[in-house]
Amino acid sequence: MRFYSQQYRFYAGIDWHARTMHVCVLDAAGTVVCDRNLPCHFGTLLQVIAPFQDGIVIGVECMVGWYGLADRCAEHKIPFVMGHALYRKLIHGGKAKNNRIDANKIAHLLKGGSGCERTC
């Protein structure tokens, strides 16, 4: 594993589950340019991030299905960052928690480069 240390044009935070995913995409200024709840299929994800695919990085929490998502991102040459859930204090320390909030916080952590993310 390598430490995450690069800047991108777009940052996608994904709260990935077995049947659904919530995708939040930020631009370099930190503005939300996409915020959607979707069925959990990689093809659907590709369609949603297509306008941002030039210069995007995808980040998720370490969870059961991360390796499949990492493999598919590698096949499509999309940078993929995984962060261990226990080290994402911004997410777990919050009073409100849901898929939308988690995806947004993951995207903001990517943009800020807090140091707890690692690339695969």
GROMACS .gro file of N, CA and C in nm:
model
  360
    1MET      N    1   0.083  -0.118   0.000
    1MET     CA    2   0.000   0.000   0.000
    1MET      C    3   0.087   0.124   0.000
    2ARG      N    4   0.034   0.229  -0.060
    2ARG     CA    5   0.102   0.358  -0.064
    2ARG      C    6   0.013   0.462   0.003
    3PHE      N    7   0.074   0.562   0.062
    3PHE     CA    8  -0.004   0.670   0.120
    3PHE      C    9  -0.062   0.756   0.010
    4TYR      N   10  -0.181   0.803   0.032
    4TYR     CA   11  -0.253   0.891  -0.060
    4TYR      C   12  -0.199   1.032  -0.045
    5SER      N   13  -0.147   1.092  -0.153
    5SER     CA   14  -0.088   1.225  -0.140
    5SER      C   15  -0.107   1.312  -0.265
    6GLN      N   16  -0.195   1.278  -0.354
    6GLN     CA   17  -0.211   1.349  -0.481
    6GLN      C   18  -0.339   1.431  -0.480
    7GLN      N   19  -0.339   1.539  -0.560
    7GLN     CA   20  -0.460   1.619  -0.576
    7GLN      C   21  -0.526   1.584  -0.709
    8TYR      N   22  -0.660   1.594  -0.711
    8TYR     CA   23  -0.738   1.559  -0.829
    8TYR      C   24  -0.836   1.671  -0.860
    9ARG      N   25  -0.898   1.664  -0.977
    9ARG     CA   26  -1.001   1.762  -1.013
    9ARG      C   27  -1.133   1.734  -0.944
   10PHE      N   28  -1.163   1.603  -0.921
   10PHE     CA   29  -1.288   1.561  -0.858
   10PHE      C   30  -1.261   1.453  -0.755
   11TYR      N   31  -1.341   1.455  -0.648
   11TYR     CA   32  -1.327   1.361  -0.538
   11TYR      C   33  -1.462   1.293  -0.515
   12ALA      N   34  -1.467   1.160  -0.531
   12ALA     CA   35  -1.592   1.087  -0.513
   12ALA      C   36  -1.586   1.005  -0.385
   13GLY      N   37  -1.674   1.037  -0.293
   13GLY     CA   38  -1.690   0.958  -0.172
   13GLY      C   39  -1.808   0.866  -0.192
   14ILE      N   40  -1.788   0.737  -0.164
   14ILE     CA   41  -1.895   0.639  -0.186
   14ILE      C   42  -1.920   0.563  -0.057
   15ASP      N   43  -2.046   0.562  -0.016
   15ASP     CA   44  -2.090   0.476   0.094
   15ASP      C   45  -2.148   0.352   0.027
   16TRP      N   46  -2.071   0.245   0.021
   16TRP     CA   47  -2.100   0.125  -0.058
   16TRP      C   48  -2.163   0.018   0.030
   17HIS      N   49  -2.276  -0.035  -0.014
   17HIS     CA   50  -2.344  -0.144   0.058
   17HIS      C   51  -2.374  -0.257  -0.040
   18ALA      N   52  -2.436  -0.361   0.007
   18ALA     CA   53  -2.465  -0.477  -0.078
   18ALA      C   54  -2.563  -0.444  -0.190
   19ARG      N   55  -2.664  -0.362  -0.161
   19ARG     CA   56  -2.768  -0.333  -0.262
   19ARG      C   57  -2.770  -0.189  -0.310
   20THR      N   58  -2.720  -0.097  -0.230
   20THR     CA   59  -2.722   0.044  -0.267
   20THR      C   60  -2.588   0.110  -0.238
   21MET      N   61  -2.568   0.224  -0.300
   21MET     CA   62  -2.451   0.306  -0.273
   21MET      C   63  -2.494   0.452  -0.280
   22HIS      N   64  -2.431   0.533  -0.200
   22HIS     CA   65  -2.453   0.677  -0.210
   22HIS      C   66  -2.323   0.738  -0.259
   23VAL      N   67  -2.332   0.817  -0.366
   23VAL     CA   68  -2.215   0.877  -0.430
   23VAL      C   69  -2.221   1.028  -0.412
   24CYS      N   70  -2.113   1.085  -0.360
   24CYS     CA   71  -2.100   1.230  -0.348
   24CYS      C   72  -1.971   1.270  -0.419
   25VAL      N   73  -1.981   1.358  -0.519
   25VAL     CA   74  -1.863   1.404  -0.593
   25VAL      C   75  -1.844   1.553  -0.565
   26LEU      N   76  -1.720   1.587  -0.526
   26LEU     CA   77  -1.681   1.726  -0.504
   26LEU      C   78  -1.586   1.769  -0.614
   27ASP      N   79  -1.591   1.898  -0.650
   27ASP     CA   80  -1.489   1.950  -0.740
   27ASP      C   81  -1.370   1.997  -0.657
   28ALA      N   82  -1.268   2.051  -0.723
   28ALA     CA   83  -1.146   2.092  -0.653
   28ALA      C   84  -1.171   2.204  -0.552
   29ALA      N   85  -1.278   2.281  -0.570
   29ALA     CA   86  -1.311   2.389  -0.477
   29ALA      C   87  -1.392   2.339  -0.358
   30GLY      N   88  -1.434   2.213  -0.360
   30GLY     CA   89  -1.513   2.157  -0.251
   30GLY      C   90  -1.663   2.168  -0.270
   31THR      N   91  -1.707   2.208  -0.390
   31THR     CA   92  -1.849   2.219  -0.421
   31THR      C   93  -1.904   2.083  -0.460
   32VAL      N   94  -2.020   2.047  -0.406
   32VAL     CA   95  -2.084   1.921  -0.441
   32VAL      C   96  -2.140   1.932  -0.583
   33VAL      N   97  -2.091   1.847  -0.673
   33VAL     CA   98  -2.137   1.848  -0.812
   33VAL      C   99  -2.225   1.727  -0.843
   34CYS      N  100  -2.229   1.629  -0.754
   34CYS     CA  101  -2.316   1.512  -0.770
   34CYS      C  102  -2.341   1.453  -0.633
   35ASP      N  103  -2.466   1.421  -0.603
   35ASP     CA  104  -2.503   1.363  -0.475
   35ASP      C  105  -2.623   1.273  -0.500
   36ARG      N  106  -2.598   1.140  -0.515
   36ARG     CA  107  -2.706   1.050  -0.556
   36ARG      C  108  -2.701   0.918  -0.482
   37ASN      N  109  -2.819   0.864  -0.454
   37ASN     CA  110  -2.834   0.730  -0.400
   37ASN      C  111  -2.869   0.639  -0.517
   38LEU      N  112  -2.795   0.529  -0.534
   38LEU     CA  113  -2.808   0.446  -0.654
   38LEU      C  114  -2.805   0.298  -0.620
   39PRO      N  115  -2.852   0.214  -0.714
   39PRO     CA  116  -2.833   0.070  -0.698
   39PRO      C  117  -2.683   0.039  -0.702
   40CYS      N  118  -2.641  -0.061  -0.632
   40CYS     CA  119  -2.499  -0.092  -0.618
   40CYS      C  120  -2.449  -0.179  -0.734
   41HIS      N  121  -2.426  -0.115  -0.848
   41HIS     CA  122  -2.372  -0.180  -0.966
   41HIS      C  123  -2.261  -0.091  -1.022
   42PHE      N  124  -2.149  -0.151  -1.061
   42PHE     CA  125  -2.037  -0.072  -1.109
   42PHE      C  126  -2.073   0.004  -1.237
   43GLY      N  127  -2.154  -0.056  -1.324
   43GLY     CA  128  -2.198   0.011  -1.446
   43GLY      C  129  -2.275   0.139  -1.416
   44THR      N  130  -2.359   0.135  -1.313
   44THR     CA  131  -2.433   0.254  -1.270
   44THR      C  132  -2.337   0.360  -1.220
   45LEU      N  133  -2.237   0.320  -1.144
   45LEU     CA  134  -2.136   0.414  -1.094
   45LEU      C  135  -2.062   0.480  -1.211
   46LEU      N  136  -2.024   0.400  -1.310
   46LEU     CA  137  -1.955   0.457  -1.427
   46LEU      C  138  -2.039   0.561  -1.498
   47GLN      N  139  -2.169   0.536  -1.510
   47GLN     CA  140  -2.258   0.633  -1.575
   47GLN      C  141  -2.264   0.763  -1.497
   48VAL      N  142  -2.270   0.754  -1.365
   48VAL     CA  143  -2.283   0.873  -1.281
   48VAL      C  144  -2.155   0.956  -1.282
   49ILE      N  145  -2.039   0.890  -1.280
   49ILE     CA  146  -1.913   0.965  -1.275
   49ILE      C  147  -1.858   0.999  -1.413
   50ALA      N  148  -1.925   0.958  -1.519
   50ALA     CA  149  -1.876   0.984  -1.655
   50ALA      C  150  -1.842   1.131  -1.680
   51PRO      N  151  -1.924   1.229  -1.639
   51PRO     CA  152  -1.887   1.369  -1.664
   51PRO      C  153  -1.762   1.414  -1.587
   52PHE      N  154  -1.722   1.338  -1.487
   52PHE     CA  155  -1.610   1.377  -1.401
   52PHE      C  156  -1.491   1.282  -1.414
   53GLN      N  157  -1.501   1.182  -1.501
   53GLN     CA  158  -1.403   1.074  -1.504
   53GLN      C  159  -1.261   1.122  -1.534
   54ASP      N  160  -1.247   1.232  -1.604
   54ASP     CA  161  -1.114   1.286  -1.630
   54ASP      C  162  -1.066   1.361  -1.506
   55GLY      N  163  -0.989   1.295  -1.423
   55GLY     CA  164  -0.936   1.359  -1.304
   55GLY      C  165  -1.011   1.329  -1.177
   56ILE      N  166  -1.073   1.211  -1.166
   56ILE     CA  167  -1.149   1.176  -1.045
   56ILE      C  168  -1.073   1.070  -0.965
   57VAL      N  169  -1.092   1.074  -0.836
   57VAL     CA  170  -1.045   0.969  -0.746
   57VAL      C  171  -1.167   0.922  -0.667
   58ILE      N  172  -1.173   0.791  -0.642
   58ILE     CA  173  -1.285   0.732  -0.569
   58ILE      C  174  -1.236   0.685  -0.433
   59GLY      N  175  -1.311   0.720  -0.329
   59GLY     CA  176  -1.276   0.676  -0.194
   59GLY      C  177  -1.391   0.606  -0.127
   60VAL      N  178  -1.360   0.500  -0.053
   60VAL     CA  179  -1.460   0.425   0.023
   60VAL      C  180  -1.402   0.388   0.159
   61GLU      N  181  -1.491   0.350   0.250
   61GLU     CA  182  -1.449   0.290   0.376
   61GLU      C  183  -1.413   0.145   0.349
   62CYS      N  184  -1.325   0.093   0.432
   62CYS     CA  185  -1.292  -0.048   0.426
   62CYS      C  186  -1.415  -0.127   0.470
   63MET      N  187  -1.469  -0.208   0.380
   63MET     CA  188  -1.587  -0.287   0.412
   63MET      C  189  -1.581  -0.417   0.333
   64VAL      N  190  -1.681  -0.501   0.344
   64VAL     CA  191  -1.677  -0.636   0.288
   64VAL      C  192  -1.647  -0.638   0.138
   65GLY      N  193  -1.709  -0.555   0.059
   65GLY     CA  194  -1.696  -0.565  -0.087
   65GLY      C  195  -1.594  -0.472  -0.150
   66TRP      N  196  -1.502  -0.413  -0.073
   66TRP     CA  197  -1.411  -0.313  -0.128
   66TRP      C  198  -1.321  -0.369  -0.237
   67TYR      N  199  -1.277  -0.495  -0.224
   67TYR     CA  200  -1.181  -0.550  -0.319
   67TYR      C  201  -1.240  -0.562  -0.459
   68GLY      N  202  -1.368  -0.594  -0.470
   68GLY     CA  203  -1.432  -0.599  -0.602
   68GLY      C  204  -1.439  -0.462  -0.666
   69LEU      N  205  -1.472  -0.362  -0.587
   69LEU     CA  206  -1.476  -0.224  -0.637
   69LEU      C  207  -1.336  -0.178  -0.676
   70ALA      N  208  -1.235  -0.211  -0.595
   70ALA     CA  209  -1.097  -0.174  -0.626
   70ALA      C  210  -1.052  -0.237  -0.757
   71ASP      N  211  -1.085  -0.364  -0.778
   71ASP     CA  212  -1.048  -0.433  -0.902
   71ASP      C  213  -1.113  -0.369  -1.024
   72ARG      N  214  -1.241  -0.337  -1.013
   72ARG     CA  215  -1.312  -0.276  -1.127
   72ARG      C  216  -1.257  -0.136  -1.156
   73CYS      N  217  -1.225  -0.061  -1.052
   73CYS     CA  218  -1.165   0.072  -1.072
   73CYS      C  219  -1.029   0.059  -1.141
   74ALA      N  220  -0.950  -0.039  -1.100
   74ALA     CA  221  -0.819  -0.062  -1.162
   74ALA      C  222  -0.835  -0.097  -1.310
   75GLU      N  223  -0.935  -0.179  -1.343
   75GLU     CA  224  -0.960  -0.215  -1.482
   75GLU      C  225  -0.990  -0.091  -1.568
   76HIS      N  226  -1.056   0.008  -1.509
   76HIS     CA  227  -1.094   0.131  -1.581
   76HIS      C  228  -0.997   0.246  -1.554
   77LYS      N  229  -0.883   0.215  -1.489
   77LYS     CA  230  -0.779   0.315  -1.459
   77LYS      C  231  -0.832   0.435  -1.380
   78ILE      N  232  -0.917   0.406  -1.283
   78ILE     CA  233  -0.971   0.508  -1.193
   78ILE      C  234  -0.899   0.493  -1.059
   79PRO      N  235  -0.832   0.598  -1.012
   79PRO     CA  236  -0.765   0.589  -0.882
   79PRO      C  237  -0.865   0.555  -0.772
   80PHE      N  238  -0.825   0.464  -0.684
   80PHE     CA  239  -0.911   0.414  -0.578
   80PHE      C  240  -0.840   0.428  -0.445
   81VAL      N  241  -0.909   0.483  -0.347
   81VAL     CA  242  -0.852   0.503  -0.213
   81VAL      C  243  -0.943   0.438  -0.112
   82MET      N  244  -0.882   0.363  -0.021
   82MET     CA  245  -0.958   0.297   0.083
   82MET      C  246  -0.910   0.349   0.218
   83GLY      N  247  -1.003   0.376   0.308
   83GLY     CA  248  -0.968   0.418   0.443
   83GLY      C  249  -1.032   0.325   0.543
   84HIS      N  250  -0.959   0.289   0.645
   84HIS     CA  251  -1.012   0.200   0.748
   84HIS      C  252  -1.119   0.275   0.828
   85ALA      N  253  -1.230   0.211   0.850
   85ALA     CA  254  -1.344   0.274   0.916
   85ALA      C  255  -1.309   0.325   1.056
   86LEU      N  256  -1.226   0.256   1.128
   86LEU     CA  257  -1.192   0.298   1.264
   86LEU      C  258  -1.112   0.428   1.267
   87TYR      N  259  -1.039   0.457   1.158
   87TYR     CA  260  -0.957   0.577   1.154
   87TYR      C  261  -1.030   0.697   1.096
   88ARG      N  262  -1.150   0.681   1.055
   88ARG     CA  263  -1.227   0.791   0.997
   88ARG      C  264  -1.311   0.855   1.106
   89LYS      N  265  -1.245   0.922   1.198
   89LYS     CA  266  -1.312   0.980   1.314
   89LYS      C  267  -1.413   1.087   1.274
   90LEU      N  268  -1.390   1.155   1.163
   90LEU     CA  269  -1.484   1.255   1.116
   90LEU      C  270  -1.622   1.192   1.094
   91ILE      N  271  -1.626   1.071   1.045
   91ILE     CA  272  -1.752   1.003   1.018
   91ILE      C  273  -1.812   0.947   1.147
   92HIS      N  274  -1.733   0.873   1.222
   92HIS     CA  275  -1.787   0.802   1.338
   92HIS      C  276  -1.804   0.892   1.460
   93GLY      N  277  -1.743   1.009   1.457
   93GLY     CA  278  -1.757   1.100   1.569
   93GLY      C  279  -1.875   1.194   1.556
   94GLY      N  280  -1.941   1.193   1.440
   94GLY     CA  281  -2.052   1.284   1.417
   94GLY      C  282  -2.179   1.243   1.490
   95LYS      N  283  -2.264   1.340   1.516
   95LYS     CA  284  -2.391   1.310   1.583
   95LYS      C  285  -2.492   1.250   1.486
   96ALA      N  286  -2.492   1.298   1.363
   96ALA     CA  287  -2.584   1.246   1.261
   96ALA      C  288  -2.505   1.155   1.168
   97LYS      N  289  -2.563   1.040   1.133
   97LYS     CA  290  -2.495   0.946   1.046
   97LYS      C  291  -2.597   0.879   0.955
   98ASN      N  292  -2.577   0.892   0.825
   98ASN     CA  293  -2.654   0.818   0.726
   98ASN      C  294  -2.568   0.806   0.601
   99ASN      N  295  -2.617   0.738   0.500
   99ASN     CA  296  -2.537   0.712   0.380
   99ASN      C  297  -2.495   0.841   0.311
  100ARG      N  298  -2.586   0.936   0.301
  100ARG     CA  299  -2.556   1.062   0.233
  100ARG      C  300  -2.446   1.139   0.308
  101ILE      N  301  -2.458   1.149   0.437
  101ILE     CA  302  -2.359   1.219   0.518
  101ILE      C  303  -2.224   1.149   0.510
  102ASP      N  304  -2.225   1.015   0.518
  102ASP     CA  305  -2.100   0.939   0.512
  102ASP      C  306  -2.028   0.960   0.379
  103ALA      N  307  -2.101   0.952   0.267
  103ALA     CA  308  -2.041   0.972   0.135
  103ALA      C  309  -1.981   1.112   0.123
  104ASN      N  310  -2.052   1.212   0.174
  104ASN     CA  311  -2.003   1.349   0.170
  104ASN      C  312  -1.875   1.364   0.253
  105LYS      N  313  -1.873   1.304   0.370
  105LYS     CA  314  -1.755   1.314   0.455
  105LYS      C  315  -1.636   1.241   0.395
  106ILE      N  316  -1.659   1.127   0.331
  106ILE     CA  317  -1.550   1.055   0.264
  106ILE      C  318  -1.491   1.142   0.154
  107ALA      N  319  -1.577   1.207   0.074
  107ALA     CA  320  -1.529   1.295  -0.033
  107ALA      C  321  -1.448   1.410   0.025
  108HIS      N  322  -1.495   1.468   0.135
  108HIS     CA  323  -1.421   1.579   0.198
  108HIS      C  324  -1.288   1.531   0.257
  109LEU      N  325  -1.284   1.411   0.313
  109LEU     CA  326  -1.158   1.357   0.362
  109LEU      C  327  -1.059   1.337   0.247
  110LEU      N  328  -1.108   1.290   0.134
  110LEU     CA  329  -1.022   1.274   0.016
  110LEU      C  330  -0.964   1.408  -0.027
  111LYS      N  331  -1.051   1.507  -0.035
  111LYS     CA  332  -1.008   1.638  -0.080
  111LYS      C  333  -0.907   1.698   0.015
  112GLY      N  334  -0.930   1.679   0.144
  112GLY     CA  335  -0.841   1.736   0.243
  112GLY      C  336  -0.713   1.658   0.262
  113GLY      N  337  -0.712   1.531   0.217
  113GLY     CA  338  -0.592   1.449   0.232
  113GLY      C  339  -0.551   1.437   0.378
  114SER      N  340  -0.641   1.388   0.462
  114SER     CA  341  -0.615   1.383   0.606
  114SER      C  342  -0.504   1.289   0.648
  115GLY      N  343  -0.457   1.204   0.555
  115GLY     CA  344  -0.348   1.114   0.588
  115GLY      C  345  -0.392   0.976   0.631
  116CYS      N  346  -0.522   0.954   0.652
  116CYS     CA  347  -0.566   0.821   0.696
  116CYS      C  348  -0.604   0.733   0.577
  117GLU      N  349  -0.604   0.789   0.457
  117GLU     CA  350  -0.639   0.710   0.340
  117GLU      C  351  -0.515   0.645   0.280
  118ARG      N  352  -0.533   0.529   0.222
  118ARG     CA  353  -0.423   0.458   0.154
  118ARG      C  354  -0.474   0.413   0.017
  119THR      N  355  -0.386   0.409  -0.081
  119THR     CA  356  -0.426   0.364  -0.214
  119THR      C  357  -0.404   0.216  -0.227
  120CYS      N  358  -0.478   0.154  -0.319
  120CYS     CA  359  -0.462   0.010  -0.343
  120CYS      C  360  -0.405  -0.011  -0.481
   0.00000   0.00000   0.00000
